[in-house]
PDB file of N, CA and C in Angstrom:
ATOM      1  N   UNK A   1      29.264  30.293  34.239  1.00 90.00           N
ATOM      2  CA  UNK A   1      29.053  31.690  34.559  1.00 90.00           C
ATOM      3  C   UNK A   1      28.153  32.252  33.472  1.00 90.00           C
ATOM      4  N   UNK A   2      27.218  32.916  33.491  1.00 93.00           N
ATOM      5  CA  UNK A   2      26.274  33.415  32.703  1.00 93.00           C
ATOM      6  C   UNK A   2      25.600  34.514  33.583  1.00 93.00           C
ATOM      7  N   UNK A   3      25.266  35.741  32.182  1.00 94.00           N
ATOM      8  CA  UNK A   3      24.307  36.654  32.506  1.00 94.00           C
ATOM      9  C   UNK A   3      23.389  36.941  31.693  1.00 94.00           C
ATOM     10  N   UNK A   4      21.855  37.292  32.450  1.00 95.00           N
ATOM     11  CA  UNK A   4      20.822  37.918  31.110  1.00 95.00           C
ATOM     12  C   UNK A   4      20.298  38.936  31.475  1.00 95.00           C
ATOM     13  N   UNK A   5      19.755  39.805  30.573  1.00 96.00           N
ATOM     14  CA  UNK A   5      19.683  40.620  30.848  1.00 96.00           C
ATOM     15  C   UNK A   5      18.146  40.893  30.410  1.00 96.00           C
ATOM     16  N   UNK A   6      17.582  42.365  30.784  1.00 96.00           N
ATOM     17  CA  UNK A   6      16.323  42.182  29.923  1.00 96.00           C
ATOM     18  C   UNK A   6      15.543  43.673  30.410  1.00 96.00           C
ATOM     19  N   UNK A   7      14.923  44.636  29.640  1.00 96.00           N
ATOM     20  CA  UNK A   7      14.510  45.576  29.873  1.00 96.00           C
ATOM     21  C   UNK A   7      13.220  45.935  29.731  1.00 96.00           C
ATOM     22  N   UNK A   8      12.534  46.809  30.511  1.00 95.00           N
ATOM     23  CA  UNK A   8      11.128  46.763  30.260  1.00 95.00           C
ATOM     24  C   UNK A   8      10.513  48.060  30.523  1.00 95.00           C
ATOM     25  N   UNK A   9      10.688  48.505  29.997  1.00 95.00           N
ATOM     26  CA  UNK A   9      10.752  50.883  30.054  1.00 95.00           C
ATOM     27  C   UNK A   9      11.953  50.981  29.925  1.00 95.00           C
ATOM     28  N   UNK A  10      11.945  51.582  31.651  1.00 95.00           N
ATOM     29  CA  UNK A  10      13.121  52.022  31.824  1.00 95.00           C
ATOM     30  C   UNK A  10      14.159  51.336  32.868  1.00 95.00           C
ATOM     31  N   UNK A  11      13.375  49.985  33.279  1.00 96.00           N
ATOM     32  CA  UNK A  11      14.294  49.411  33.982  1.00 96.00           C
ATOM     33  C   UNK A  11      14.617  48.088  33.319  1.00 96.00           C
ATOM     34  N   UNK A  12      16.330  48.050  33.602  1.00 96.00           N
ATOM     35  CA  UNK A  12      17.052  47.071  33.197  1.00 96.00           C
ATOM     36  C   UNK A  12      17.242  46.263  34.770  1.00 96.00           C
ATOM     37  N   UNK A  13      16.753  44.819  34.275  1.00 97.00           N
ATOM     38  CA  UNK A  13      16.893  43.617  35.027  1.00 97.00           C
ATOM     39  C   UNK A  13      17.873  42.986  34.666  1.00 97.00           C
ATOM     40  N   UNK A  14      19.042  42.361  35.763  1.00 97.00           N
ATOM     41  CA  UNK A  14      20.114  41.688  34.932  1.00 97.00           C
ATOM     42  C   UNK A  14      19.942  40.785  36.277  1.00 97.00           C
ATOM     43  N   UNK A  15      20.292  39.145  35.688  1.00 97.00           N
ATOM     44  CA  UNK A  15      20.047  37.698  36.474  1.00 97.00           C
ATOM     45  C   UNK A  15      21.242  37.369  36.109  1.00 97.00           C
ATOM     46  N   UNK A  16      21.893  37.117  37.356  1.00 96.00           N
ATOM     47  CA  UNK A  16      23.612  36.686  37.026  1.00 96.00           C
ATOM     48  C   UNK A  16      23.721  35.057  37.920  1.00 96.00           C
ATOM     49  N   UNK A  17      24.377  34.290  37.419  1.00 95.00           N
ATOM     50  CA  UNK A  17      24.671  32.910  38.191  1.00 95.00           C
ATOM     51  C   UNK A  17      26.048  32.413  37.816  1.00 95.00           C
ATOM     52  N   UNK A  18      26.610  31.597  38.550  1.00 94.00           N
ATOM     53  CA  UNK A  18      28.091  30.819  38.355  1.00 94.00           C
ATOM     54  C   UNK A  18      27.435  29.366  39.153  1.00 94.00           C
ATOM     55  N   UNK A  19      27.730  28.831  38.137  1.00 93.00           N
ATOM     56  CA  UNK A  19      27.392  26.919  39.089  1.00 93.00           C
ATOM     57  C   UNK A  19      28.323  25.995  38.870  1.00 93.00           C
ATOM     58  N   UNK A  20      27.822  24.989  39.229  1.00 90.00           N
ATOM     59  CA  UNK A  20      29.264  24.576  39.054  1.00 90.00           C
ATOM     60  C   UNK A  20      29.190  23.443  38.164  1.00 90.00           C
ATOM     61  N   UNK A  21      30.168  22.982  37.369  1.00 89.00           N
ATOM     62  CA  UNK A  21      30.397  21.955  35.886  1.00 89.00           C
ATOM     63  C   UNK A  21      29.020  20.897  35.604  1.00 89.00           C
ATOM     64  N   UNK A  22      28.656  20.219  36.994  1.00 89.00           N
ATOM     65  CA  UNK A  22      27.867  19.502  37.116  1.00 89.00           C
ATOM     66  C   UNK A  22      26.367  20.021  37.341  1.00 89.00           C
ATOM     67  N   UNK A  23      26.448  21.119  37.446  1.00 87.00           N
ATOM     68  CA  UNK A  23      25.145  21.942  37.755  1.00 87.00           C
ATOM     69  C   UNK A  23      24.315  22.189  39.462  1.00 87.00           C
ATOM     70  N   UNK A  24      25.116  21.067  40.443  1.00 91.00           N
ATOM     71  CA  UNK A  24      24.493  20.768  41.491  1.00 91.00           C
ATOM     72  C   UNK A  24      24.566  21.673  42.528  1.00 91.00           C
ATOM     73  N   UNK A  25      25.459  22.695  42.200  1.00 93.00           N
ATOM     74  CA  UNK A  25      25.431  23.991  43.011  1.00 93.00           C
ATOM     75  C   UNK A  25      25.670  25.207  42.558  1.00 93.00           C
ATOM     76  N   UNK A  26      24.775  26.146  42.499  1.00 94.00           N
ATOM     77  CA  UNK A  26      24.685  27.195  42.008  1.00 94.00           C
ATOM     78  C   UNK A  26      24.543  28.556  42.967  1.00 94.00           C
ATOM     79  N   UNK A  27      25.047  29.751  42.319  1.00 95.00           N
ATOM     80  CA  UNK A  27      24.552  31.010  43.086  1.00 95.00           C
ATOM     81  C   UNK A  27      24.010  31.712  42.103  1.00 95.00           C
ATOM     82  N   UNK A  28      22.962  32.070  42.166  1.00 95.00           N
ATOM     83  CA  UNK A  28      22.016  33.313  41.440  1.00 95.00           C
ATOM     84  C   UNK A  28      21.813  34.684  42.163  1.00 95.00           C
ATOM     85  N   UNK A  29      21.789  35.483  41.103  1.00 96.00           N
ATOM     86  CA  UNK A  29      21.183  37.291  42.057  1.00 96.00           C
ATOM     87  C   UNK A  29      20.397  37.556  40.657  1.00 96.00           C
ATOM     88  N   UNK A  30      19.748  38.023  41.382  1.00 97.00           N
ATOM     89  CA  UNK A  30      18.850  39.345  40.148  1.00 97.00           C
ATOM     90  C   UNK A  30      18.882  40.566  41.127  1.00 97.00           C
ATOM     91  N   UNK A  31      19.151  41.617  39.879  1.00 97.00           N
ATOM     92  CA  UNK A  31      19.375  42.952  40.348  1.00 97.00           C
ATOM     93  C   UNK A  31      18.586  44.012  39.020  1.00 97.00           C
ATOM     94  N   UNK A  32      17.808  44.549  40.109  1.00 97.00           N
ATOM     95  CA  UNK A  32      17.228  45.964  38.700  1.00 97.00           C
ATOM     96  C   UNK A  32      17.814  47.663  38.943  1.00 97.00           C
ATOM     97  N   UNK A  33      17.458  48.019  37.839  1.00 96.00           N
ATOM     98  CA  UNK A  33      17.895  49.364  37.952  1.00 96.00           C
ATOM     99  C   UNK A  33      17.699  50.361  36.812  1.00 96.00           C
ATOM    100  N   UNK A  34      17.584  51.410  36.862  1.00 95.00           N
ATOM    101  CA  UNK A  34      17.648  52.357  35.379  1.00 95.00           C
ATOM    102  C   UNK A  34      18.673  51.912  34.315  1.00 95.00           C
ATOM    103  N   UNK A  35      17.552  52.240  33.173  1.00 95.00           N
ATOM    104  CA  UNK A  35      18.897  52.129  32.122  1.00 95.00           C
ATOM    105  C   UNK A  35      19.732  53.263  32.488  1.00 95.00           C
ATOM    106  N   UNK A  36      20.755  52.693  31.152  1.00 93.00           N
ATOM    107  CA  UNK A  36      21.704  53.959  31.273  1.00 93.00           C
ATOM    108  C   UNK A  36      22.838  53.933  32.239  1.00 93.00           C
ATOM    109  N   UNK A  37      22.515  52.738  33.485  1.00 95.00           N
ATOM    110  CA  UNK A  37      23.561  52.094  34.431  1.00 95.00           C
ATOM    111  C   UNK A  37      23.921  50.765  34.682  1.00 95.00           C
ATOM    112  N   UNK A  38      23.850  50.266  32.879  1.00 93.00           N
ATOM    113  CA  UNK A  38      24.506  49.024  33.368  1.00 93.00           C
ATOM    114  C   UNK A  38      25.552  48.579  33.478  1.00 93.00           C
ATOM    115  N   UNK A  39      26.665  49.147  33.857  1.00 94.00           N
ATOM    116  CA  UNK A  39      27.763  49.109  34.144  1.00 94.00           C
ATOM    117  C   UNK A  39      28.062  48.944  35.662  1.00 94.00           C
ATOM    118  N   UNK A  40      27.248  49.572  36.309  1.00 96.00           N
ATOM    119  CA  UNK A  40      27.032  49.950  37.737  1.00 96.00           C
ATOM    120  C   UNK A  40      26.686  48.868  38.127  1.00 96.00           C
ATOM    121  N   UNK A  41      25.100  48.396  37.642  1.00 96.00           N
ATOM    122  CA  UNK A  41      24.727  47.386  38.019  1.00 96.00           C
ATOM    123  C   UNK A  41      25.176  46.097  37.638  1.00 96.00           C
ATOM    124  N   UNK A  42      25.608  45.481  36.740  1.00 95.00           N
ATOM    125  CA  UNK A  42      26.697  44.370  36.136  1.00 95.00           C
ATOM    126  C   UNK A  42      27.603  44.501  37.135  1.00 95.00           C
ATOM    127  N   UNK A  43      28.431  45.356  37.545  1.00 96.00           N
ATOM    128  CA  UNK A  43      29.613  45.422  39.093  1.00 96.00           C
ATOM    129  C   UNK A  43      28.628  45.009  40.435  1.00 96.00           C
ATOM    130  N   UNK A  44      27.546  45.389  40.240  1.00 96.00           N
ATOM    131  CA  UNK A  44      26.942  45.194  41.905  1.00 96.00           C
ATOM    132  C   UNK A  44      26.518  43.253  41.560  1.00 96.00           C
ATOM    133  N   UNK A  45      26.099  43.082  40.659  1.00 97.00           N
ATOM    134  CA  UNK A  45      25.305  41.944  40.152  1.00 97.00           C
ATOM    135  C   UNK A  45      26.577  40.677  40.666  1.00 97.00           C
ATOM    136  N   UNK A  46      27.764  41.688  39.903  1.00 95.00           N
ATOM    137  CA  UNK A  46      29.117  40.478  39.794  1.00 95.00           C
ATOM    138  C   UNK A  46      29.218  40.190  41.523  1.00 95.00           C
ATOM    139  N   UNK A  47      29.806  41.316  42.146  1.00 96.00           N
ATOM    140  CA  UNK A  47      29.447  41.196  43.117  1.00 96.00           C
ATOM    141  C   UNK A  47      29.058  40.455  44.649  1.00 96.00           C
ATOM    142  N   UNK A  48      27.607  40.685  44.279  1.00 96.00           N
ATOM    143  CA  UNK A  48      26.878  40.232  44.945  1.00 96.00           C
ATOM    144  C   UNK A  48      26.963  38.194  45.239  1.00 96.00           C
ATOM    145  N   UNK A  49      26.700  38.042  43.760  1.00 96.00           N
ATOM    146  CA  UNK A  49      27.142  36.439  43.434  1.00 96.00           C
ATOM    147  C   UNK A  49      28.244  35.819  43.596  1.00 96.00           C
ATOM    148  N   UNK A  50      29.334  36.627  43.644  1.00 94.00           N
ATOM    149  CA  UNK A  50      30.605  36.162  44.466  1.00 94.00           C
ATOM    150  C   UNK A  50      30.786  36.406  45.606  1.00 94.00           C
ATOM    151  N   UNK A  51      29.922  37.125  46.681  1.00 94.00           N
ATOM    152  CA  UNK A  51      29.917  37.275  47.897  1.00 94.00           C
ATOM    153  C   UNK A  51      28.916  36.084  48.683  1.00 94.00           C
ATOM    154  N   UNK A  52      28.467  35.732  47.542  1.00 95.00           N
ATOM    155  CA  UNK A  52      27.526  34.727  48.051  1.00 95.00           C
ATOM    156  C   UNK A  52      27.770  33.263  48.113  1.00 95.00           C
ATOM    157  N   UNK A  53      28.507  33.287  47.603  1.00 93.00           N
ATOM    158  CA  UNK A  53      29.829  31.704  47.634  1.00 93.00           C
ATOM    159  C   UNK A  53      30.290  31.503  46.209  1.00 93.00           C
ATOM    160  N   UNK A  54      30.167  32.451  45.180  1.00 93.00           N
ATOM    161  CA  UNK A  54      30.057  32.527  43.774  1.00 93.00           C
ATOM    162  C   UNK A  54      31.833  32.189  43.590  1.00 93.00           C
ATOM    163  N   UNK A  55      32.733  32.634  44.411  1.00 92.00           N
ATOM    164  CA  UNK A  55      34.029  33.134  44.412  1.00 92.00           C
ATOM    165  C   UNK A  55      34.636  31.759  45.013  1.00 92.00           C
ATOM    166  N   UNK A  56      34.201  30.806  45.856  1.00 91.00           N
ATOM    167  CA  UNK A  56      34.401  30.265  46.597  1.00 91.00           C
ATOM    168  C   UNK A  56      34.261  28.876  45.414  1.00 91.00           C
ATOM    169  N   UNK A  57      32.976  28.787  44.970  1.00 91.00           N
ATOM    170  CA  UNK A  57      33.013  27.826  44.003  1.00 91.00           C
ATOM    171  C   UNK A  57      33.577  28.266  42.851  1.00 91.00           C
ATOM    172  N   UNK A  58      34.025  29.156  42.248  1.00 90.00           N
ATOM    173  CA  UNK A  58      34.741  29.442  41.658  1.00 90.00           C
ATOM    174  C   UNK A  58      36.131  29.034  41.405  1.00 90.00           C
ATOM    175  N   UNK A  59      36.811  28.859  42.822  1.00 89.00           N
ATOM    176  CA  UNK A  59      37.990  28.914  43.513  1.00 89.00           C
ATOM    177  C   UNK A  59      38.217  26.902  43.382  1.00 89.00           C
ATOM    178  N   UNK A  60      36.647  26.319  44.283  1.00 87.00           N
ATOM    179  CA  UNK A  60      37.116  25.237  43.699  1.00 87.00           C
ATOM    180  C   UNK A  60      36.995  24.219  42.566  1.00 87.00           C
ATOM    181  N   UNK A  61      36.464  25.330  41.086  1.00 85.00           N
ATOM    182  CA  UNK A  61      36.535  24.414  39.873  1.00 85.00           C
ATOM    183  C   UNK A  61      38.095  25.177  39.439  1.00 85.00           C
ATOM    184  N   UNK A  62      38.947  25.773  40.436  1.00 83.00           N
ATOM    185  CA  UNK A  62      40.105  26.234  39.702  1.00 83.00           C
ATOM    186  C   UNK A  62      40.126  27.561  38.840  1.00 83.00           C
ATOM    187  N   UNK A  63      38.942  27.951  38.776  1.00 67.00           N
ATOM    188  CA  UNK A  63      38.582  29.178  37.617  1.00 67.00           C
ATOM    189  C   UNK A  63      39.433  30.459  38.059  1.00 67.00           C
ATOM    190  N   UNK A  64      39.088  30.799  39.617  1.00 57.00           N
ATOM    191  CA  UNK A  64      39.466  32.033  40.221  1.00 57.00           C
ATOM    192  C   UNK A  64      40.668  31.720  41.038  1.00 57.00           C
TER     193      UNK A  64
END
């Protein structure tokens, strides 16, 4: 599970992924937005990547 983050004015880009031990399956999102909401966006980011099977592989390295 990893996030990065990275800003450039005023918008904050955050690239979130969960893969799995071996690396051979992964889910990625990138999500932008104003600073000042990364809280907002870190929740949509989390999200998004667990709606996307993030939760699911999650579920089967036992994590979630």
């Amino acid at each position: 599970v990893g996030v990065l983050g990275s800003i450039e004015g005023k918008v904050l880009e955050l690239e979130g992924m969960i893969a799995s031990f071996d690396g051979r399956e992964r889910i990625h999102s990138v999500i932008k937005g104003s600073v000042g909401h990364e809280v907002e966006l870190g929740q949509k980011l989390a999200q998004e990547v667990l709606e996307a099977g993030g939760q699911e592989l999650l579920r089967e390295m036992n994590l979630h």
